[in-house]
Short mmCIF file of C-alpha atoms in Angstrom, two decimals:
data_model
loop_
_atom_site.label_atom_id
_atom_site.label_comp_id
_atom_site.label_asym_id
_atom_site.label_seq_id
_atom_site.Cartn_x
_atom_site.Cartn_y
_atom_site.Cartn_z
CA MET D 1 36.64 174.30 -103.79
CA ASN D 2 35.26 172.00 -106.48
CA ARG D 3 36.57 174.26 -109.25
CA GLY D 4 39.99 174.53 -107.62
CA THR D 5 40.17 170.77 -107.20
CA ALA D 6 39.18 170.21 -110.81
CA LYS D 7 41.98 172.50 -111.97
CA ASP D 8 44.44 170.71 -109.67
CA ARG D 9 43.27 167.42 -111.15
CA ALA D 10 44.19 168.51 -114.67
CA THR D 11 47.55 169.85 -113.51
CA THR D 12 48.38 166.63 -111.68
CA ARG D 13 47.41 164.57 -114.71
CA THR D 14 49.83 166.50 -116.92
CA ALA D 15 52.59 166.52 -114.30
CA ARG D 16 52.28 162.78 -113.69
CA GLY D 17 52.24 162.21 -117.43
CA GLY D 18 48.87 160.50 -117.92
CA VAL D 19 47.77 159.05 -114.58
CA PRO D 20 44.76 156.68 -114.60
CA GLU D 21 41.44 158.33 -113.83
CA HIS D 22 41.17 156.12 -110.74
CA PHE D 23 44.08 157.98 -109.15
CA LEU D 24 42.64 161.37 -110.07
CA VAL D 25 39.26 160.50 -108.58
CA PHE D 26 40.89 159.06 -105.47
CA ARG D 27 42.88 162.22 -104.97
CA ASP D 28 39.73 164.32 -105.47
CA THR D 29 37.94 162.31 -102.80
CA ALA D 30 40.86 162.33 -100.38
CA PRO D 31 42.00 165.54 -98.64
CA ARG D 32 44.35 167.84 -100.53
CA LEU D 33 47.39 167.06 -98.35
CA HIS D 34 46.64 163.36 -98.02
CA GLY D 35 45.42 163.19 -101.60
CA ARG D 36 48.95 163.53 -102.96
CA PHE D 37 50.31 160.93 -100.56
CA VAL D 38 47.48 158.55 -101.42
CA VAL D 39 48.20 158.81 -105.14
CA VAL D 40 51.91 158.16 -104.63
CA ARG D 41 51.20 155.24 -102.31
CA TRP D 42 48.76 153.66 -104.74
CA LYS D 43 51.16 154.16 -107.64
CA THR D 44 53.95 152.46 -105.69
CA SER D 45 51.67 149.54 -104.81
#
């Protein structure tokens, strides 16, 4: 799971276009489904 999450992290970073590490870490800590929502919510805030 850790390896898969790490790969997802890199993919998200490129897709978002350079998202702060804080968001990446937050998403890693949060569940996969909620992780995406959390990142979007934090970005909007």
